[in-house]
Short mmCIF file of C-alpha atoms in Angstrom, two decimals:
data_model
loop_
_atom_site.label_atom_id
_atom_site.label_comp_id
_atom_site.label_asym_id
_atom_site.label_seq_id
_atom_site.Cartn_x
_atom_site.Cartn_y
_atom_site.Cartn_z
CA MET A 178 -9.92 -40.88 9.36
CA VAL A 179 -12.43 -38.25 10.51
CA ARG A 180 -12.41 -35.05 7.86
CA ARG A 181 -12.16 -32.45 9.69
CA GLY A 182 -11.47 -28.47 8.20
CA GLY A 183 -10.26 -25.73 11.00
CA GLY A 184 -7.61 -22.84 9.83
CA GLU A 185 -7.48 -18.79 9.33
CA ILE A 186 -6.48 -16.16 8.35
CA LYS A 187 -3.56 -14.93 9.92
CA GLU A 188 -2.59 -12.32 7.72
CA ASN A 189 -4.11 -9.62 5.74
CA ASN A 190 -2.18 -6.43 4.33
CA VAL A 191 -2.37 -3.89 2.20
CA PRO A 192 0.77 -1.47 1.60
CA GLY A 193 0.48 2.05 2.47
CA PHE A 194 3.33 3.81 0.95
CA VAL A 195 4.39 2.43 -3.44
CA ALA A 196 7.31 4.06 -5.28
CA GLY A 197 5.71 2.70 -7.68
CA ALA A 198 3.85 -0.10 -10.08
CA PRO A 199 2.50 -2.85 -9.33
CA ILE A 200 0.32 -2.23 -5.53
CA THR A 201 1.59 -5.38 -4.31
CA LEU A 202 -1.21 -7.11 -1.74
CA SER A 203 -0.29 -10.11 0.79
CA ALA A 204 -2.21 -12.71 2.57
CA LEU A 205 -1.09 -15.43 5.37
CA ILE A 206 -3.72 -18.27 5.91
CA THR A 207 -3.27 -21.42 7.53
CA ASN A 208 -5.30 -24.46 6.98
CA THR A 209 -5.30 -26.40 10.10
CA GLY A 210 -7.64 -29.12 9.32
CA ASN A 211 -6.78 -32.46 7.26
CA VAL A 212 -8.58 -31.53 4.02
CA HIS A 213 -7.74 -29.07 1.90
CA GLU A 214 -10.28 -25.98 1.57
CA ASN A 215 -9.81 -22.54 -0.89
CA ALA A 216 -9.69 -19.21 0.63
CA THR A 217 -11.42 -16.28 -2.00
CA VAL A 218 -9.76 -13.57 -2.60
CA ILE A 219 -11.67 -9.92 -3.74
CA ILE A 220 -9.34 -7.08 -4.92
CA THR A 221 -10.80 -3.50 -5.77
CA ALA A 222 -8.83 -0.30 -5.79
CA THR A 223 -10.08 2.72 -6.94
CA ASP A 224 -8.70 6.45 -8.31
CA PHE A 225 -9.30 8.03 -4.72
CA PHE A 226 -9.07 12.04 -6.39
CA THR A 227 -11.54 10.48 -9.84
CA GLY A 228 -13.54 8.16 -8.26
CA ASN A 229 -12.42 6.06 -11.75
CA VAL A 230 -12.49 2.36 -11.05
CA ILE A 231 -9.76 0.72 -11.78
CA ILE A 232 -10.35 -2.97 -10.64
CA ASP A 233 -13.94 -3.94 -9.91
CA GLY A 234 -14.44 -6.37 -7.02
CA ASN A 235 -17.87 -7.45 -8.62
CA GLU A 236 -16.43 -8.20 -12.08
CA THR A 237 -15.98 -12.01 -11.84
CA GLU A 238 -12.00 -12.11 -12.96
CA ASN A 239 -11.04 -10.73 -9.77
CA TYR A 240 -12.20 -12.69 -7.79
CA TYR A 241 -8.96 -15.39 -6.88
CA SER A 242 -9.53 -19.08 -5.31
CA GLU A 243 -6.35 -20.52 -3.63
CA LEU A 244 -5.99 -23.78 -2.45
CA ILE A 245 -5.46 -24.48 0.72
CA MET A 246 -3.44 -28.25 1.48
CA PRO A 247 -3.89 -29.07 4.44
CA GLU A 248 -1.83 -28.51 7.82
CA THR A 249 0.15 -26.27 6.35
CA GLU A 250 0.14 -21.98 6.16
CA ARG A 251 0.16 -20.24 2.58
CA PHE A 252 1.18 -16.46 1.53
CA ILE A 253 -0.65 -15.50 -1.29
CA THR A 254 0.43 -12.66 -3.12
CA ARG A 255 -1.40 -10.62 -5.93
CA ASP A 256 0.00 -7.24 -7.67
CA ILE A 257 -2.18 -4.56 -8.91
CA ASN A 258 -0.49 -3.17 -12.23
CA GLU A 259 -2.49 -1.48 -14.98
CA GLY A 260 -4.16 1.52 -14.42
CA LEU A 261 -2.46 2.91 -11.57
CA PRO A 262 -1.04 6.54 -11.68
CA MET A 263 2.75 7.03 -11.51
CA LEU A 264 1.70 9.74 -8.52
CA GLY A 265 -1.23 9.56 -6.81
CA VAL A 266 -3.25 7.82 -4.24
CA VAL A 267 -5.80 5.22 -5.03
CA HIS A 268 -7.70 3.34 -2.96
CA VAL A 269 -7.21 -0.48 -2.24
CA GLU A 270 -9.35 -3.09 -0.35
CA GLN A 271 -8.89 -6.90 -0.05
CA LYS A 272 -11.86 -9.17 1.26
CA ILE A 273 -10.47 -12.53 2.10
CA ARG A 274 -13.11 -15.97 2.55
CA TYR A 275 -11.89 -19.04 4.43
CA ASN A 276 -13.45 -21.26 6.47
CA GLY A 277 -16.39 -19.65 7.39
CA THR A 278 -14.39 -16.06 8.33
CA VAL A 279 -14.52 -12.65 5.83
CA SER A 280 -11.27 -11.00 6.92
CA GLU A 281 -11.81 -6.84 5.50
CA GLU A 282 -8.33 -4.40 4.87
CA SER A 283 -9.08 -1.53 3.05
CA LYS A 284 -6.04 1.80 2.81
CA ASN A 285 -5.37 4.32 0.90
CA VAL A 286 -2.14 3.50 -0.22
CA ILE A 287 -0.24 7.13 -1.84
CA ILE A 288 1.89 5.61 -5.25
CA CYS A 289 4.81 8.46 -5.40
CA PRO A 290 8.12 7.74 -7.47
CA ILE A 291 11.07 8.11 -5.65
CA TRP A 292 12.37 10.90 -8.19
CA PHE A 293 9.68 12.52 -6.94
CA LEU A 294 10.56 12.34 -3.31
CA ILE A 295 14.26 12.90 -4.18
CA LEU A 296 12.95 16.62 -5.77
CA ILE A 297 10.26 17.21 -3.36
CA ILE A 298 13.18 16.58 -0.44
CA LEU A 299 16.12 18.91 -2.58
CA THR A 300 13.55 21.76 -3.34
CA LEU A 301 13.14 21.77 0.59
CA ALA A 302 16.66 22.24 1.41
CA ALA A 303 17.26 25.17 -0.63
CA ILE A 304 14.44 26.40 0.67
CA ILE A 305 15.55 25.79 3.91
CA ALA A 306 19.43 27.07 2.92
CA ALA A 307 17.59 30.49 1.57
CA ILE A 308 16.11 31.31 4.45
CA VAL A 309 19.25 30.36 7.19
CA HIS A 310 20.98 32.58 3.94
CA ILE A 311 18.49 35.12 4.13
CA VAL A 312 18.86 35.05 8.41
CA LEU A 313 22.49 35.30 8.93
CA LYS A 314 22.67 38.21 6.43
CA HIS A 315 20.53 39.84 8.49
CA ARG A 316 22.20 39.59 11.12
CA ARG A 317 25.31 40.51 10.10
CA LYS A 318 24.04 43.51 8.35
CA LYS A 319 22.88 44.76 12.37
CA ALA A 320 26.16 43.75 13.81
CA HIS A 321 28.03 45.94 11.65
CA GLN A 322 25.19 48.90 12.30
CA ASN A 323 25.92 48.33 15.46
CA ASP A 324 29.56 48.45 15.29
CA LEU A 325 29.23 52.40 13.13
#
């Protein structure tokens, strides 16, 4: 039997928005060969506003090796849990090395809890209602003055 390697990184996903921890990174990798191969995943995360490093991709504990068995497709996920702000923006990078190719995905991930979104929507609704109320009151006042 001839040993034959092959495969590709089909997806490398970093979300753009999460409602809170964790930030889940994912990848879809296929092995079309007849030997198992390793994929290396390197994750880096930095607070966008402060520049504080949350996950350092240069440290060995942030390198993950994933075994991809022959003639299979594997969906890989990794979570970033610790060191995340409750509300903020985190710059996240995921680099995958597999079968001689490299895939890099980099995004600024917005972390915004649902309760904060609801608060923003209610505040905007209150402002719009107040503006509508003032405009209608002004029109009624004008209409009443024109009737006199």
